[in-house]
Amino acid sequence: MYAQHRVDDTKWHDACGKNCGRPQTVYMKWPSKNDGTPPNYQVACQLNVSLWLGLNQYSNDWLRCQDEGEISVFAETYENEVNYGFGWGTKGLFIPNWSNAHGSVSLEMEKFIPPEGWSWSENWFLSPELSAPNAPDAGKTEYAVDIFEYQKRIPGTHWSHATVTWGNVRGETLPGGRDDVEIEEDWQWKDEDWAMDKSRVCDDEGFQYTLDPSLATYVPGEKTYHLCRRRRWVRTRVRIDNERDQKMKDQDEEHERDGWEYSHSFSGSFHIGKKLFDKCRHRRWHRKVVALKDSDIASPTFFFSDPEKGIGGHQETPRMFMRFKEPHRYQLRVYLYQARNIRSADSTGLSDPYCRLSFSNRCDKSIIVKET
């Protein structure tokens, strides 16, 4: 996904851009393809951002131009533990006990040094991920469950089941097969059986091909150098009561108390609530820093102290939040009066077009104009 943005619109100082430091919505796009597949007209991703481009010496201007809200900067570190059958702890932990979210950089609490012009405003506190408690089916009465079938081959041989026969879209192993997928008590299957998904860009058998699953780039056409392939199976389930809502609420409250998120490995995706195959867990800690008044403020970059080496490496992107002082209410009215250059989708040369409108975090669809 990508989005193009004019540098002049966000440039600061001599010629201030029209969008410099102002909240705006950026719509990401899918990369274009030259393999003859039709373009994807869906919005790939939507970002609400505030962009500011300037020299480091003008950092004070960036922090003080946010007159509509307050910028909050937090130092961030994760506490990691493993469980190999003897209880949770750091014994056998192959990554730092305190680290970044990926476990690749050691970030111990006592080694954080605030940047120049900043000071600590409070002690370290647990700050669970806001997105973790939200399950994919939260608030829904119908949900499509998907599972991927993976196959591999050696050059010159036929396709066979891969080491990871069944998994998710990222290739992570799922215990058992599609028939072993279990659902909660307050859900029931709507479809009698799993259905192969051919709505994606794939071949006649539903497969997508790649040289190596780690590349995460699949194509619909098979080549002799392709060693791996996958296809997607889908089955819909529906909610039969609201018991899961209460269960999720209890789970969220427990998550807020201890903050632990679980996974089968530190390289996998984390979730709340321990599952059978989870061997790793981590939780996030934050500590807020504030800018000192009437002083030169440096970029909010955290340095780390080392008794042997002095001040060492630094964290380039601290956690930053924009908190607005008061809400604003707006009303948007749209009048659609004409559409041009519509593709011919029917055999008659006509189409059944409609318009999908997206603004901020809301989306709506217009009426369908038949045979035009």
PDB file of N, CA and C in Angstrom, residues 112-208:
ATOM      1  N   PHE A 112      16.393   4.491  30.593  1.00  0.00           N
ATOM      2  CA  PHE A 112      15.834   5.554  29.768  1.00  0.00           C
ATOM      3  C   PHE A 112      16.312   6.918  30.271  1.00  0.00           C
ATOM      4  N   ILE A 113      16.743   7.777  29.366  1.00  0.00           N
ATOM      5  CA  ILE A 113      17.142   9.144  29.702  1.00  0.00           C
ATOM      6  C   ILE A 113      16.280  10.102  28.891  1.00  0.00           C
ATOM      7  N   PRO A 114      15.525  11.001  29.548  1.00  0.00           N
ATOM      8  CA  PRO A 114      14.680  11.937  28.793  1.00  0.00           C
ATOM      9  C   PRO A 114      15.533  12.839  27.905  1.00  0.00           C
ATOM     10  N   PRO A 115      14.996  13.257  26.747  1.00  0.00           N
ATOM     11  CA  PRO A 115      15.742  14.173  25.878  1.00  0.00           C
ATOM     12  C   PRO A 115      15.855  15.558  26.496  1.00  0.00           C
ATOM     13  N   GLU A 116      16.725  16.353  25.931  1.00  0.00           N
ATOM     14  CA  GLU A 116      16.958  17.700  26.452  1.00  0.00           C
ATOM     15  C   GLU A 116      15.683  18.533  26.352  1.00  0.00           C
ATOM     16  N   GLY A 117      15.338  19.215  27.427  1.00  0.00           N
ATOM     17  CA  GLY A 117      14.138  20.036  27.441  1.00  0.00           C
ATOM     18  C   GLY A 117      12.892  19.283  27.856  1.00  0.00           C
ATOM     19  N   TRP A 118      13.039  18.013  28.244  1.00  0.00           N
ATOM     20  CA  TRP A 118      11.912  17.186  28.663  1.00  0.00           C
ATOM     21  C   TRP A 118      12.203  16.621  30.052  1.00  0.00           C
ATOM     22  N   SER A 119      11.149  16.258  30.773  1.00  0.00           N
ATOM     23  CA  SER A 119      11.314  15.647  32.093  1.00  0.00           C
ATOM     24  C   SER A 119      10.185  14.650  32.335  1.00  0.00           C
ATOM     25  N   TRP A 120      10.447  13.706  33.238  1.00  0.00           N
ATOM     26  CA  TRP A 120       9.416  12.728  33.579  1.00  0.00           C
ATOM     27  C   TRP A 120       8.290  13.422  34.348  1.00  0.00           C
ATOM     28  N   SER A 121       7.052  13.049  34.034  1.00  0.00           N
ATOM     29  CA  SER A 121       5.909  13.624  34.748  1.00  0.00           C
ATOM     30  C   SER A 121       5.238  12.620  35.676  1.00  0.00           C
ATOM     31  N   GLU A 122       5.571  11.344  35.529  1.00  0.00           N
ATOM     32  CA  GLU A 122       4.958  10.306  36.362  1.00  0.00           C
ATOM     33  C   GLU A 122       5.798   9.056  36.271  1.00  0.00           C
ATOM     34  N   ASN A 123       5.463   8.065  37.114  1.00  0.00           N
ATOM     35  CA  ASN A 123       6.195   6.805  37.122  1.00  0.00           C
ATOM     36  C   ASN A 123       5.689   5.885  36.006  1.00  0.00           C
ATOM     37  N   TRP A 124       6.373   4.756  35.855  1.00  0.00           N
ATOM     38  CA  TRP A 124       5.961   3.764  34.866  1.00  0.00           C
ATOM     39  C   TRP A 124       4.604   3.173  35.257  1.00  0.00           C
ATOM     40  N   PHE A 125       3.765   2.917  34.259  1.00  0.00           N
ATOM     41  CA  PHE A 125       2.457   2.324  34.505  1.00  0.00           C
ATOM     42  C   PHE A 125       2.104   1.372  33.360  1.00  0.00           C
ATOM     43  N   LEU A 126       1.258   0.397  33.681  1.00  0.00           N
ATOM     44  CA  LEU A 126       0.802  -0.542  32.667  1.00  0.00           C
ATOM     45  C   LEU A 126      -0.114   0.167  31.674  1.00  0.00           C
ATOM     46  N   SER A 127       0.118  -0.084  30.389  1.00  0.00           N
ATOM     47  CA  SER A 127      -0.688   0.541  29.342  1.00  0.00           C
ATOM     48  C   SER A 127      -1.015  -0.515  28.290  1.00  0.00           C
ATOM     49  N   PRO A 128      -2.046  -1.349  28.506  1.00  0.00           N
ATOM     50  CA  PRO A 128      -2.380  -2.407  27.544  1.00  0.00           C
ATOM     51  C   PRO A 128      -2.709  -1.838  26.170  1.00  0.00           C
ATOM     52  N   GLU A 129      -2.396  -2.608  25.145  1.00  0.00           N
ATOM     53  CA  GLU A 129      -2.721  -2.210  23.781  1.00  0.00           C
ATOM     54  C   GLU A 129      -4.227  -2.028  23.649  1.00  0.00           C
ATOM     55  N   LEU A 130      -4.638  -0.889  23.083  1.00  0.00           N
ATOM     56  CA  LEU A 130      -6.071  -0.622  22.950  1.00  0.00           C
ATOM     57  C   LEU A 130      -6.723  -1.543  21.929  1.00  0.00           C
ATOM     58  N   SER A 131      -5.963  -1.983  20.924  1.00  0.00           N
ATOM     59  CA  SER A 131      -6.546  -2.809  19.871  1.00  0.00           C
ATOM     60  C   SER A 131      -6.594  -4.279  20.234  1.00  0.00           C
ATOM     61  N   ALA A 132      -5.827  -4.695  21.247  1.00  0.00           N
ATOM     62  CA  ALA A 132      -5.767  -6.119  21.579  1.00  0.00           C
ATOM     63  C   ALA A 132      -7.096  -6.685  22.054  1.00  0.00           C
ATOM     64  N   PRO A 133      -7.881  -5.955  22.905  1.00  0.00           N
ATOM     65  CA  PRO A 133      -9.129  -6.544  23.384  1.00  0.00           C
ATOM     66  C   PRO A 133     -10.193  -6.700  22.306  1.00  0.00           C
ATOM     67  N   ASN A 134     -10.025  -6.061  21.169  1.00  0.00           N
ATOM     68  CA  ASN A 134     -11.053  -6.095  20.138  1.00  0.00           C
ATOM     69  C   ASN A 134     -10.880  -7.313  19.251  1.00  0.00           C
ATOM     70  N   ALA A 135     -11.657  -8.346  19.491  1.00  0.00           N
ATOM     71  CA  ALA A 135     -11.615  -9.540  18.657  1.00  0.00           C
ATOM     72  C   ALA A 135     -12.184  -9.216  17.276  1.00  0.00           C
ATOM     73  N   PRO A 136     -11.784  -9.948  16.238  1.00  0.00           N
ATOM     74  CA  PRO A 136     -12.293  -9.650  14.896  1.00  0.00           C
ATOM     75  C   PRO A 136     -13.809  -9.718  14.785  1.00  0.00           C
ATOM     76  N   ASP A 137     -14.456 -10.541  15.621  1.00  0.00           N
ATOM     77  CA  ASP A 137     -15.905 -10.689  15.534  1.00  0.00           C
ATOM     78  C   ASP A 137     -16.642  -9.863  16.581  1.00  0.00           C
ATOM     79  N   ALA A 138     -15.938  -8.960  17.282  1.00  0.00           N
ATOM     80  CA  ALA A 138     -16.568  -8.161  18.327  1.00  0.00           C
ATOM     81  C   ALA A 138     -17.656  -7.272  17.739  1.00  0.00           C
ATOM     82  N   GLY A 139     -18.858  -7.342  18.335  1.00  0.00           N
ATOM     83  CA  GLY A 139     -19.956  -6.502  17.887  1.00  0.00           C
ATOM     84  C   GLY A 139     -20.652  -6.980  16.635  1.00  0.00           C
ATOM     85  N   LYS A 140     -20.320  -8.164  16.138  1.00  0.00           N
ATOM     86  CA  LYS A 140     -20.918  -8.675  14.902  1.00  0.00           C
ATOM     87  C   LYS A 140     -21.836  -9.852  15.205  1.00  0.00           C
ATOM     88  N   THR A 141     -22.872  -9.998  14.393  1.00  0.00           N
ATOM     89  CA  THR A 141     -23.788 -11.132  14.513  1.00  0.00           C
ATOM     90  C   THR A 141     -23.498 -12.208  13.479  1.00  0.00           C
ATOM     91  N   GLU A 142     -22.672 -11.890  12.503  1.00  0.00           N
ATOM     92  CA  GLU A 142     -22.287 -12.857  11.467  1.00  0.00           C
ATOM     93  C   GLU A 142     -20.827 -12.627  11.125  1.00  0.00           C
ATOM     94  N   TYR A 143     -20.074 -13.708  10.994  1.00  0.00           N
ATOM     95  CA  TYR A 143     -18.635 -13.572  10.781  1.00  0.00           C
ATOM     96  C   TYR A 143     -18.147 -14.710   9.894  1.00  0.00           C
ATOM     97  N   ALA A 144     -17.294 -14.370   8.916  1.00  0.00           N
ATOM     98  CA  ALA A 144     -16.729 -15.353   7.992  1.00  0.00           C
ATOM     99  C   ALA A 144     -15.376 -15.818   8.512  1.00  0.00           C
ATOM    100  N   VAL A 145     -15.268 -17.088   8.827  1.00  0.00           N
ATOM    101  CA  VAL A 145     -14.019 -17.680   9.292  1.00  0.00           C
ATOM    102  C   VAL A 145     -13.258 -18.197   8.084  1.00  0.00           C
ATOM    103  N   ASP A 146     -11.970 -17.892   8.001  1.00  0.00           N
ATOM    104  CA  ASP A 146     -11.182 -18.375   6.874  1.00  0.00           C
ATOM    105  C   ASP A 146      -9.975 -19.159   7.367  1.00  0.00           C
ATOM    106  N   ILE A 147      -9.502 -20.071   6.557  1.00  0.00           N
ATOM    107  CA  ILE A 147      -8.321 -20.878   6.840  1.00  0.00           C
ATOM    108  C   ILE A 147      -7.648 -21.165   5.506  1.00  0.00           C
ATOM    109  N   PHE A 148      -6.336 -21.202   5.503  1.00  0.00           N
ATOM    110  CA  PHE A 148      -5.580 -21.381   4.274  1.00  0.00           C
ATOM    111  C   PHE A 148      -4.952 -22.768   4.224  1.00  0.00           C
ATOM    112  N   GLU A 149      -5.054 -23.384   3.065  1.00  0.00           N
ATOM    113  CA  GLU A 149      -4.418 -24.679   2.814  1.00  0.00           C
ATOM    114  C   GLU A 149      -3.111 -24.437   2.057  1.00  0.00           C
ATOM    115  N   TYR A 150      -2.011 -24.896   2.635  1.00  0.00           N
ATOM    116  CA  TYR A 150      -0.680 -24.671   2.056  1.00  0.00           C
ATOM    117  C   TYR A 150      -0.140 -25.974   1.459  1.00  0.00           C
ATOM    118  N   GLN A 151       0.489 -25.854   0.292  1.00  0.00           N
ATOM    119  CA  GLN A 151       1.148 -26.991  -0.350  1.00  0.00           C
ATOM    120  C   GLN A 151       2.515 -26.552  -0.853  1.00  0.00           C
ATOM    121  N   LYS A 152       3.414 -27.526  -1.001  1.00  0.00           N
ATOM    122  CA  LYS A 152       4.766 -27.228  -1.483  1.00  0.00           C
ATOM    123  C   LYS A 152       5.204 -28.342  -2.432  1.00  0.00           C
ATOM    124  N   ARG A 153       6.318 -28.096  -3.085  1.00  0.00           N
ATOM    125  CA  ARG A 153       6.888 -29.109  -3.969  1.00  0.00           C
ATOM    126  C   ARG A 153       8.386 -28.859  -4.128  1.00  0.00           C
ATOM    127  N   ILE A 154       9.077 -29.904  -4.523  1.00  0.00           N
ATOM    128  CA  ILE A 154      10.484 -29.809  -4.900  1.00  0.00           C
ATOM    129  C   ILE A 154      10.531 -29.641  -6.417  1.00  0.00           C
ATOM    130  N   PRO A 155      11.435 -28.831  -6.946  1.00  0.00           N
ATOM    131  CA  PRO A 155      11.481 -28.623  -8.406  1.00  0.00           C
ATOM    132  C   PRO A 155      11.492 -29.937  -9.175  1.00  0.00           C
ATOM    133  N   GLY A 156      10.573 -30.063 -10.126  1.00  0.00           N
ATOM    134  CA  GLY A 156      10.472 -31.264 -10.940  1.00  0.00           C
ATOM    135  C   GLY A 156       9.542 -32.319 -10.391  1.00  0.00           C
ATOM    136  N   THR A 157       8.899 -32.071  -9.235  1.00  0.00           N
ATOM    137  CA  THR A 157       7.982 -33.042  -8.630  1.00  0.00           C
ATOM    138  C   THR A 157       6.578 -32.455  -8.563  1.00  0.00           C
ATOM    139  N   HIS A 158       5.639 -33.265  -8.044  1.00  0.00           N
ATOM    140  CA  HIS A 158       4.251 -32.841  -7.933  1.00  0.00           C
ATOM    141  C   HIS A 158       4.028 -32.122  -6.607  1.00  0.00           C
ATOM    142  N   TRP A 159       2.874 -31.436  -6.538  1.00  0.00           N
ATOM    143  CA  TRP A 159       2.520 -30.719  -5.325  1.00  0.00           C
ATOM    144  C   TRP A 159       2.156 -31.705  -4.224  1.00  0.00           C
ATOM    145  N   SER A 160       2.546 -31.385  -2.988  1.00  0.00           N
ATOM    146  CA  SER A 160       2.203 -32.208  -1.822  1.00  0.00           C
ATOM    147  C   SER A 160       1.901 -31.265  -0.666  1.00  0.00           C
ATOM    148  N   HIS A 161       1.381 -31.826   0.412  1.00  0.00           N
ATOM    149  CA  HIS A 161       1.052 -31.020   1.579  1.00  0.00           C
ATOM    150  C   HIS A 161       2.320 -30.456   2.205  1.00  0.00           C
ATOM    151  N   ALA A 162       2.273 -29.174   2.535  1.00  0.00           N
ATOM    152  CA  ALA A 162       3.417 -28.508   3.136  1.00  0.00           C
ATOM    153  C   ALA A 162       3.569 -28.904   4.597  1.00  0.00           C
ATOM    154  N   THR A 163       4.682 -28.517   5.178  1.00  0.00           N
ATOM    155  CA  THR A 163       4.892 -28.763   6.612  1.00  0.00           C
ATOM    156  C   THR A 163       3.782 -28.102   7.419  1.00  0.00           C
ATOM    157  N   VAL A 164       3.447 -26.871   7.059  1.00  0.00           N
ATOM    158  CA  VAL A 164       2.305 -26.181   7.646  1.00  0.00           C
ATOM    159  C   VAL A 164       1.130 -26.371   6.688  1.00  0.00           C
ATOM    160  N   THR A 165       0.357 -27.420   6.890  1.00  0.00           N
ATOM    161  CA  THR A 165      -0.723 -27.722   5.959  1.00  0.00           C
ATOM    162  C   THR A 165      -1.850 -26.708   6.082  1.00  0.00           C
ATOM    163  N   TRP A 166      -2.223 -26.372   7.310  1.00  0.00           N
ATOM    164  CA  TRP A 166      -3.311 -25.424   7.538  1.00  0.00           C
ATOM    165  C   TRP A 166      -2.785 -24.276   8.381  1.00  0.00           C
ATOM    166  N   GLY A 167      -3.109 -23.053   7.979  1.00  0.00           N
ATOM    167  CA  GLY A 167      -2.635 -21.883   8.710  1.00  0.00           C
ATOM    168  C   GLY A 167      -3.463 -20.661   8.380  1.00  0.00           C
ATOM    169  N   ASN A 168      -3.067 -19.524   8.964  1.00  0.00           N
ATOM    170  CA  ASN A 168      -3.759 -18.279   8.672  1.00  0.00           C
ATOM    171  C   ASN A 168      -3.090 -17.578   7.496  1.00  0.00           C
ATOM    172  N   VAL A 169      -3.506 -16.348   7.228  1.00  0.00           N
ATOM    173  CA  VAL A 169      -3.008 -15.634   6.058  1.00  0.00           C
ATOM    174  C   VAL A 169      -1.519 -15.324   6.183  1.00  0.00           C
ATOM    175  N   ARG A 170      -0.988 -15.258   7.405  1.00  0.00           N
ATOM    176  CA  ARG A 170       0.437 -14.988   7.605  1.00  0.00           C
ATOM    177  C   ARG A 170       1.276 -16.256   7.602  1.00  0.00           C
ATOM    178  N   GLY A 171       0.640 -17.424   7.412  1.00  0.00           N
ATOM    179  CA  GLY A 171       1.384 -18.675   7.379  1.00  0.00           C
ATOM    180  C   GLY A 171       1.627 -19.291   8.732  1.00  0.00           C
ATOM    181  N   GLU A 172       1.038 -18.723   9.787  1.00  0.00           N
ATOM    182  CA  GLU A 172       1.215 -19.272  11.131  1.00  0.00           C
ATOM    183  C   GLU A 172       0.374 -20.542  11.283  1.00  0.00           C
ATOM    184  N   THR A 173       0.936 -21.532  11.952  1.00  0.00           N
ATOM    185  CA  THR A 173       0.303 -22.837  12.064  1.00  0.00           C
ATOM    186  C   THR A 173      -0.987 -22.775  12.865  1.00  0.00           C
ATOM    187  N   LEU A 174      -2.010 -23.475  12.384  1.00  0.00           N
ATOM    188  CA  LEU A 174      -3.253 -23.658  13.118  1.00  0.00           C
ATOM    189  C   LEU A 174      -3.390 -25.140  13.441  1.00  0.00           C
ATOM    190  N   PRO A 175      -3.590 -25.493  14.723  1.00  0.00           N
ATOM    191  CA  PRO A 175      -3.676 -26.912  15.098  1.00  0.00           C
ATOM    192  C   PRO A 175      -4.797 -27.617  14.333  1.00  0.00           C
ATOM    193  N   GLY A 176      -4.492 -28.825  13.863  1.00  0.00           N
ATOM    194  CA  GLY A 176      -5.499 -29.590  13.142  1.00  0.00           C
ATOM    195  C   GLY A 176      -5.774 -29.028  11.765  1.00  0.00           C
ATOM    196  N   GLY A 177      -6.893 -29.426  11.191  1.00  0.00           N
ATOM    197  CA  GLY A 177      -7.296 -28.950   9.874  1.00  0.00           C
ATOM    198  C   GLY A 177      -8.535 -28.100   9.949  1.00  0.00           C
ATOM    199  N   ARG A 178      -9.154 -27.891   8.810  1.00  0.00           N
ATOM    200  CA  ARG A 178     -10.336 -27.028   8.779  1.00  0.00           C
ATOM    201  C   ARG A 178     -11.503 -27.657   9.529  1.00  0.00           C
ATOM    202  N   ASP A 179     -11.569 -28.979   9.564  1.00  0.00           N
ATOM    203  CA  ASP A 179     -12.666 -29.649  10.273  1.00  0.00           C
ATOM    204  C   ASP A 179     -12.479 -29.611  11.788  1.00  0.00           C
ATOM    205  N   ASP A 180     -11.290 -29.206  12.244  1.00  0.00           N
ATOM    206  CA  ASP A 180     -11.029 -29.131  13.680  1.00  0.00           C
ATOM    207  C   ASP A 180     -11.204 -27.724  14.230  1.00  0.00           C
ATOM    208  N   VAL A 181     -11.623 -26.783  13.392  1.00  0.00           N
ATOM    209  CA  VAL A 181     -11.825 -25.413  13.855  1.00  0.00           C
ATOM    210  C   VAL A 181     -13.033 -25.379  14.779  1.00  0.00           C
ATOM    211  N   GLU A 182     -12.836 -24.887  15.985  1.00  0.00           N
ATOM    212  CA  GLU A 182     -13.907 -24.828  16.978  1.00  0.00           C
ATOM    213  C   GLU A 182     -14.420 -23.399  17.113  1.00  0.00           C
ATOM    214  N   ILE A 183     -15.676 -23.262  17.471  1.00  0.00           N
ATOM    215  CA  ILE A 183     -16.278 -21.956  17.679  1.00  0.00           C
ATOM    216  C   ILE A 183     -16.852 -21.891  19.087  1.00  0.00           C
ATOM    217  N   GLU A 184     -17.093 -20.659  19.559  1.00  0.00           N
ATOM    218  CA  GLU A 184     -17.619 -20.472  20.906  1.00  0.00           C
ATOM    219  C   GLU A 184     -19.048 -21.010  21.017  1.00  0.00           C
ATOM    220  N   GLU A 185     -19.486 -21.196  22.258  1.00  0.00           N
ATOM    221  CA  GLU A 185     -20.798 -21.791  22.504  1.00  0.00           C
ATOM    222  C   GLU A 185     -21.938 -20.915  21.998  1.00  0.00           C
ATOM    223  N   ASP A 186     -21.722 -19.597  21.973  1.00  0.00           N
ATOM    224  CA  ASP A 186     -22.797 -18.713  21.547  1.00  0.00           C
ATOM    225  C   ASP A 186     -22.785 -18.441  20.051  1.00  0.00           C
ATOM    226  N   TRP A 187     -22.037 -19.248  19.297  1.00  0.00           N
ATOM    227  CA  TRP A 187     -22.024 -19.171  17.832  1.00  0.00           C
ATOM    228  C   TRP A 187     -22.423 -20.530  17.264  1.00  0.00           C
ATOM    229  N   GLN A 188     -22.939 -20.508  16.054  1.00  0.00           N
ATOM    230  CA  GLN A 188     -23.227 -21.743  15.323  1.00  0.00           C
ATOM    231  C   GLN A 188     -22.915 -21.530  13.846  1.00  0.00           C
ATOM    232  N   TRP A 189     -22.592 -22.634  13.169  1.00  0.00           N
ATOM    233  CA  TRP A 189     -22.244 -22.541  11.757  1.00  0.00           C
ATOM    234  C   TRP A 189     -23.484 -22.224  10.924  1.00  0.00           C
ATOM    235  N   LYS A 190     -23.357 -21.279  10.032  1.00  0.00           N
ATOM    236  CA  LYS A 190     -24.426 -20.962   9.099  1.00  0.00           C
ATOM    237  C   LYS A 190     -24.307 -21.817   7.844  1.00  0.00           C
ATOM    238  N   ASP A 191     -23.079 -22.028   7.386  1.00  0.00           N
ATOM    239  CA  ASP A 191     -22.831 -22.868   6.207  1.00  0.00           C
ATOM    240  C   ASP A 191     -22.630 -24.318   6.651  1.00  0.00           C
ATOM    241  N   GLU A 192     -23.120 -25.235   5.848  1.00  0.00           N
ATOM    242  CA  GLU A 192     -22.996 -26.654   6.180  1.00  0.00           C
ATOM    243  C   GLU A 192     -21.551 -27.130   6.097  1.00  0.00           C
ATOM    244  N   ASP A 193     -20.779 -26.578   5.175  1.00  0.00           N
ATOM    245  CA  ASP A 193     -19.403 -27.038   4.985  1.00  0.00           C
ATOM    246  C   ASP A 193     -18.541 -25.861   4.524  1.00  0.00           C
ATOM    247  N   TRP A 194     -17.246 -26.090   4.500  1.00  0.00           N
ATOM    248  CA  TRP A 194     -16.312 -25.085   4.041  1.00  0.00           C
ATOM    249  C   TRP A 194     -16.418 -24.915   2.530  1.00  0.00           C
ATOM    250  N   ALA A 195     -16.256 -23.687   2.062  1.00  0.00           N
ATOM    251  CA  ALA A 195     -16.332 -23.395   0.630  1.00  0.00           C
ATOM    252  C   ALA A 195     -15.020 -22.775   0.176  1.00  0.00           C
ATOM    253  N   MET A 196     -14.564 -23.200  -0.996  1.00  0.00           N
ATOM    254  CA  MET A 196     -13.346 -22.641  -1.548  1.00  0.00           C
ATOM    255  C   MET A 196     -13.610 -21.210  -2.034  1.00  0.00           C
ATOM    256  N   ASP A 197     -12.730 -20.309  -1.686  1.00  0.00           N
ATOM    257  CA  ASP A 197     -12.897 -18.897  -2.045  1.00  0.00           C
ATOM    258  C   ASP A 197     -12.218 -18.628  -3.377  1.00  0.00           C
ATOM    259  N   LYS A 198     -13.032 -18.364  -4.414  1.00  0.00           N
ATOM    260  CA  LYS A 198     -12.505 -18.030  -5.727  1.00  0.00           C
ATOM    261  C   LYS A 198     -12.746 -16.574  -6.089  1.00  0.00           C
ATOM    262  N   SER A 199     -13.199 -15.789  -5.093  1.00  0.00           N
ATOM    263  CA  SER A 199     -13.406 -14.364  -5.348  1.00  0.00           C
ATOM    264  C   SER A 199     -12.086 -13.603  -5.362  1.00  0.00           C
ATOM    265  N   ARG A 200     -11.038 -14.225  -4.855  1.00  0.00           N
ATOM    266  CA  ARG A 200      -9.718 -13.614  -4.884  1.00  0.00           C
ATOM    267  C   ARG A 200      -9.069 -13.842  -6.238  1.00  0.00           C
ATOM    268  N   VAL A 201      -7.936 -13.208  -6.464  1.00  0.00           N
ATOM    269  CA  VAL A 201      -7.176 -13.415  -7.700  1.00  0.00           C
ATOM    270  C   VAL A 201      -6.449 -14.741  -7.581  1.00  0.00           C
ATOM    271  N   CYS A 202      -6.945 -15.774  -8.262  1.00  0.00           N
ATOM    272  CA  CYS A 202      -6.398 -17.118  -8.138  1.00  0.00           C
ATOM    273  C   CYS A 202      -6.661 -17.880  -9.434  1.00  0.00           C
ATOM    274  N   ASP A 203      -6.177 -19.151  -9.502  1.00  0.00           N
ATOM    275  CA  ASP A 203      -6.427 -19.970 -10.681  1.00  0.00           C
ATOM    276  C   ASP A 203      -7.761 -20.707 -10.529  1.00  0.00           C
ATOM    277  N   ASP A 204      -8.043 -21.627 -11.440  1.00  0.00           N
ATOM    278  CA  ASP A 204      -9.333 -22.325 -11.429  1.00  0.00           C
ATOM    279  C   ASP A 204      -9.523 -23.206 -10.194  1.00  0.00           C
ATOM    280  N   GLU A 205      -8.427 -23.635  -9.585  1.00  0.00           N
ATOM    281  CA  GLU A 205      -8.512 -24.468  -8.386  1.00  0.00           C
ATOM    282  C   GLU A 205      -8.432 -23.648  -7.105  1.00  0.00           C
ATOM    283  N   GLY A 206      -8.409 -22.325  -7.229  1.00  0.00           N
ATOM    284  CA  GLY A 206      -8.373 -21.457  -6.052  1.00  0.00           C
ATOM    285  C   GLY A 206      -6.991 -21.198  -5.498  1.00  0.00           C
ATOM    286  N   PHE A 207      -5.930 -21.632  -6.188  1.00  0.00           N
ATOM    287  CA  PHE A 207      -4.574 -21.518  -5.655  1.00  0.00           C
ATOM    288  C   PHE A 207      -3.917 -20.205  -6.068  1.00  0.00           C
ATOM    289  N   GLN A 208      -3.046 -19.738  -5.177  1.00  0.00           N
ATOM    290  CA  GLN A 208      -2.121 -18.644  -5.442  1.00  0.00           C
ATOM    291  C   GLN A 208      -0.709 -19.177  -5.236  1.00  0.00           C
TER     292      GLN A 208
END
